[in-house]
Amino acid sequence: MRDAELAAAQAYVRLLEATRAALADPDDGPLYVPLLASPIAEADGALRRAGLCGNESRLFDLVRTLRPSVPGGH
Protein backbone atom coordinates (compact mmCIF):
# COMPACT_ATOMS: atom_id res chain seq x y z
CA MET A 1 0.00 0.00 0.00
CA ARG A 2 1.46 3.35 -1.04
CA ASP A 3 1.61 6.22 1.47
CA ALA A 4 -1.06 8.18 -0.40
CA GLU A 5 -3.35 5.13 -0.46
CA LEU A 6 -2.78 4.54 3.25
CA ALA A 7 -3.60 8.19 3.98
CA ALA A 8 -6.80 7.94 1.90
CA ALA A 9 -7.91 4.76 3.66
CA GLN A 10 -7.20 6.29 7.06
CA ALA A 11 -9.09 9.47 6.16
CA TYR A 12 -12.07 7.39 5.04
CA VAL A 13 -12.04 5.45 8.32
CA ARG A 14 -11.92 8.72 10.30
CA LEU A 15 -14.83 10.06 8.25
CA LEU A 16 -16.79 6.86 8.84
CA GLU A 17 -16.16 7.00 12.59
CA ALA A 18 -17.04 10.72 12.78
CA THR A 19 -20.25 10.11 10.83
CA ARG A 20 -21.25 7.26 13.10
CA ALA A 21 -20.60 9.40 16.17
CA ALA A 22 -22.50 12.39 14.74
CA LEU A 23 -25.51 10.29 13.83
CA ALA A 24 -25.52 8.01 16.89
CA ASP A 25 -28.33 9.96 18.51
CA PRO A 26 -30.96 10.97 15.93
CA ASP A 27 -32.13 13.83 18.13
CA ASP A 28 -28.66 15.40 18.27
CA GLY A 29 -27.65 14.52 14.70
CA PRO A 30 -28.55 17.89 13.17
CA LEU A 31 -26.29 19.62 15.72
CA TYR A 32 -23.25 17.52 14.80
CA VAL A 33 -23.62 17.08 11.04
CA PRO A 34 -21.83 20.41 10.32
CA LEU A 35 -18.79 19.00 12.14
CA LEU A 36 -18.41 16.46 9.33
CA ALA A 37 -17.28 19.13 6.84
CA SER A 38 -13.63 18.84 7.88
CA PRO A 39 -13.41 15.01 7.74
CA ILE A 40 -15.23 15.07 4.38
CA ALA A 41 -12.75 17.59 2.97
CA GLU A 42 -9.83 15.57 4.35
CA ALA A 43 -11.13 12.35 2.80
CA ASP A 44 -11.87 14.03 -0.55
CA GLY A 45 -8.36 15.46 -0.76
CA ALA A 46 -6.72 12.20 0.27
CA LEU A 47 -8.73 10.23 -2.29
CA ARG A 48 -7.75 12.68 -5.02
CA ARG A 49 -4.05 12.58 -4.11
CA ALA A 50 -4.10 8.77 -4.08
CA GLY A 51 -5.87 8.59 -7.43
CA LEU A 52 -8.77 6.73 -5.86
CA CYS A 53 -11.62 9.03 -6.92
CA GLY A 54 -14.09 6.79 -8.69
CA ASN A 55 -12.23 3.65 -7.64
CA GLU A 56 -14.32 2.65 -4.64
CA SER A 57 -13.45 -1.02 -5.01
CA ARG A 58 -9.74 -0.31 -4.46
CA LEU A 59 -10.53 2.09 -1.60
CA PHE A 60 -12.66 -0.48 0.21
CA ASP A 61 -9.95 -3.12 -0.29
CA LEU A 62 -7.48 -0.74 1.38
CA VAL A 63 -9.90 0.07 4.19
CA ARG A 64 -10.49 -3.63 4.87
CA THR A 65 -6.72 -4.05 5.12
CA LEU A 66 -6.75 -1.48 7.94
CA ARG A 67 -10.06 -2.45 9.50
CA PRO A 68 -11.32 -5.88 8.49
CA SER A 69 -14.60 -5.24 10.33
CA VAL A 70 -15.49 -2.17 8.21
CA PRO A 71 -18.00 -3.17 5.53
CA GLY A 72 -17.35 -2.11 1.96
CA GLY A 73 -19.52 -1.88 -1.08
CA HIS A 74 -19.12 -4.31 -3.96
Coordinates of N, CA and C in Angstrom, one line a residue:
M1 N 0.9 -1.2 0.0 CA 0.0 0.0 0.0 C 0.9 1.2 0.0
R2 N 0.7 2.1 -1.0 CA 1.5 3.4 -1.0 C 1.0 4.3 0.1
D3 N 1.9 5.3 0.4 CA 1.6 6.2 1.5 C 0.3 7.0 1.2
A4 N 0.1 7.4 -0.1 CA -1.1 8.2 -0.4 C -2.3 7.3 -0.3
E5 N -2.2 6.0 -0.6 CA -3.4 5.1 -0.5 C -3.6 4.9 1.0
L6 N -2.6 4.7 1.8 CA -2.8 4.5 3.3 C -3.5 5.8 3.9
A7 N -3.0 7.0 3.5 CA -3.6 8.2 4.0 C -5.1 8.3 3.6
A8 N -5.4 7.9 2.4 CA -6.8 7.9 1.9 C -7.7 7.0 2.7
A9 N -7.2 5.8 2.9 CA -7.9 4.8 3.7 C -8.1 5.2 5.1
Q10 N -7.1 5.8 5.7 CA -7.2 6.3 7.1 C -8.2 7.4 7.2
A11 N -8.2 8.3 6.2 CA -9.1 9.5 6.2 C -10.5 9.0 6.0
Y12 N -10.7 8.0 5.2 CA -12.1 7.4 5.0 C -12.5 6.8 6.4
V13 N -11.7 6.1 7.0 CA -12.0 5.4 8.3 C -12.4 6.5 9.3
R14 N -11.6 7.6 9.4 CA -11.9 8.7 10.3 C -13.3 9.3 10.0
L15 N -13.5 9.5 8.7 CA -14.8 10.1 8.2 C -16.0 9.1 8.7
L16 N -15.8 7.8 8.5 CA -16.8 6.9 8.8 C -17.1 6.9 10.3
E17 N -16.0 7.0 11.1 CA -16.2 7.0 12.6 C -16.8 8.3 13.0
A18 N -16.4 9.4 12.4 CA -17.0 10.7 12.8 C -18.5 10.7 12.4
T19 N -18.8 10.2 11.3 CA -20.2 10.1 10.8 C -21.1 9.3 11.8
R20 N -20.5 8.1 12.1 CA -21.3 7.3 13.1 C -21.5 8.0 14.4
A21 N -20.5 8.7 14.9 CA -20.6 9.4 16.2 C -21.6 10.5 16.0
A22 N -21.6 11.3 14.9 CA -22.5 12.4 14.7 C -23.9 11.9 14.6
L23 N -24.1 10.8 14.1 CA -25.5 10.3 13.8 C -26.0 9.2 14.9
A24 N -25.2 9.0 15.9 CA -25.5 8.0 16.9 C -26.8 8.3 17.6
D25 N -27.1 9.6 17.9 CA -28.3 10.0 18.5 C -29.1 10.8 17.5
P26 N -30.2 10.2 17.0 CA -31.0 11.0 15.9 C -31.4 12.4 16.4
D27 N -31.7 12.5 17.7 CA -32.1 13.8 18.1 C -31.0 14.9 18.1
D28 N -29.8 14.5 18.3 CA -28.7 15.4 18.3 C -28.0 15.5 16.9
G29 N -28.3 14.6 16.0 CA -27.6 14.5 14.7 C -27.5 15.9 14.0
P30 N -28.6 16.6 13.9 CA -28.5 17.9 13.2 C -27.5 18.9 13.8
L31 N -27.3 18.7 15.1 CA -26.3 19.6 15.7 C -24.9 19.3 15.3
Y32 N -24.6 18.0 15.1 CA -23.3 17.5 14.8 C -22.9 17.3 13.3
V33 N -23.9 17.3 12.5 CA -23.6 17.1 11.0 C -22.7 18.1 10.5
P34 N -22.8 19.4 10.9 CA -21.8 20.4 10.3 C -20.4 20.1 10.7
L35 N -20.2 19.4 11.7 CA -18.8 19.0 12.1 C -18.2 18.0 11.2
L36 N -18.9 17.4 10.3 CA -18.4 16.5 9.3 C -17.7 17.1 8.1
A37 N -17.9 18.4 8.0 CA -17.3 19.1 6.8 C -15.8 18.9 6.8
S38 N -15.1 19.0 7.9 CA -13.6 18.8 7.9 C -13.2 17.4 7.5
P39 N -13.8 16.4 8.1 CA -13.4 15.0 7.7 C -13.8 14.7 6.3
I40 N -14.9 15.3 5.8 CA -15.2 15.1 4.4 C -14.2 15.7 3.5
A41 N -13.8 16.9 3.8 CA -12.8 17.6 3.0 C -11.4 16.8 3.0
E42 N -11.1 16.3 4.2 CA -9.8 15.6 4.3 C -9.9 14.3 3.5
A43 N -11.0 13.6 3.6 CA -11.1 12.4 2.8 C -11.1 12.6 1.3
D44 N -11.8 13.7 0.9 CA -11.9 14.0 -0.6 C -10.5 14.3 -1.1
G45 N -9.7 15.1 -0.3 CA -8.4 15.5 -0.8 C -7.4 14.2 -0.8
A46 N -7.6 13.4 0.2 CA -6.7 12.2 0.3 C -7.1 11.2 -0.9
L47 N -8.3 11.1 -1.2 CA -8.7 10.2 -2.3 C -8.2 10.8 -3.6
R48 N -8.3 12.1 -3.8 CA -7.7 12.7 -5.0 C -6.2 12.5 -5.2
R49 N -5.5 12.7 -4.1 CA -4.0 12.6 -4.1 C -3.6 11.1 -4.4
A50 N -4.4 10.2 -3.9 CA -4.1 8.8 -4.1 C -4.6 8.2 -5.4
G51 N -5.3 9.1 -6.2 CA -5.9 8.6 -7.4 C -7.0 7.6 -7.3
L52 N -7.7 7.7 -6.2 CA -8.8 6.7 -5.9 C -10.2 7.3 -6.1
C53 N -10.3 8.5 -6.6 CA -11.6 9.0 -6.9 C -12.2 8.2 -8.0
G54 N -13.4 7.6 -7.7 CA -14.1 6.8 -8.7 C -13.6 5.3 -8.7
N55 N -12.7 5.0 -7.7 CA -12.2 3.6 -7.6 C -12.6 3.1 -6.2
E56 N -13.9 3.1 -6.0 CA -14.3 2.7 -4.6 C -13.9 1.2 -4.3
S57 N -13.8 0.4 -5.3 CA -13.5 -1.0 -5.0 C -12.1 -1.1 -4.4
R58 N -11.1 -0.3 -5.0 CA -9.7 -0.3 -4.5 C -9.7 0.3 -3.1
L59 N -10.5 1.4 -2.9 CA -10.5 2.1 -1.6 C -11.0 1.1 -0.5
F60 N -12.1 0.4 -0.8 CA -12.7 -0.5 0.2 C -11.7 -1.6 0.5
D61 N -11.0 -2.1 -0.5 CA -9.9 -3.1 -0.3 C -8.9 -2.6 0.7
L62 N -8.5 -1.4 0.5 CA -7.5 -0.7 1.4 C -8.0 -0.6 2.8
V63 N -9.3 -0.1 2.9 CA -9.9 0.1 4.2 C -10.0 -1.3 4.9
R64 N -10.4 -2.3 4.2 CA -10.5 -3.6 4.9 C -9.1 -4.1 5.3
T65 N -8.1 -3.7 4.7 CA -6.7 -4.0 5.1 C -6.5 -3.4 6.5
L66 N -6.9 -2.2 6.7 CA -6.8 -1.5 7.9 C -7.7 -1.9 9.0
R67 N -9.0 -2.1 8.6 CA -10.1 -2.5 9.5 C -10.9 -3.5 8.9
P68 N -10.6 -4.8 9.1 CA -11.3 -5.9 8.5 C -12.8 -5.9 8.8
S69 N -13.2 -5.2 9.9 CA -14.6 -5.2 10.3 C -15.4 -4.2 9.6
V70 N -14.8 -3.2 8.9 CA -15.5 -2.2 8.2 C -16.1 -2.7 6.9
P71 N -17.4 -2.7 6.8 CA -18.0 -3.2 5.5 C -17.7 -2.3 4.4
G72 N -17.6 -2.9 3.2 CA -17.3 -2.1 2.0 C -18.4 -2.5 0.9
G73 N -18.5 -1.6 0.0 CA -19.5 -1.9 -1.1 C -18.9 -2.6 -2.3
H74 N -19.5 -3.6 -2.7 CA -19.1 -4.3 -4.0 C -20.4 -4.7 -4.7

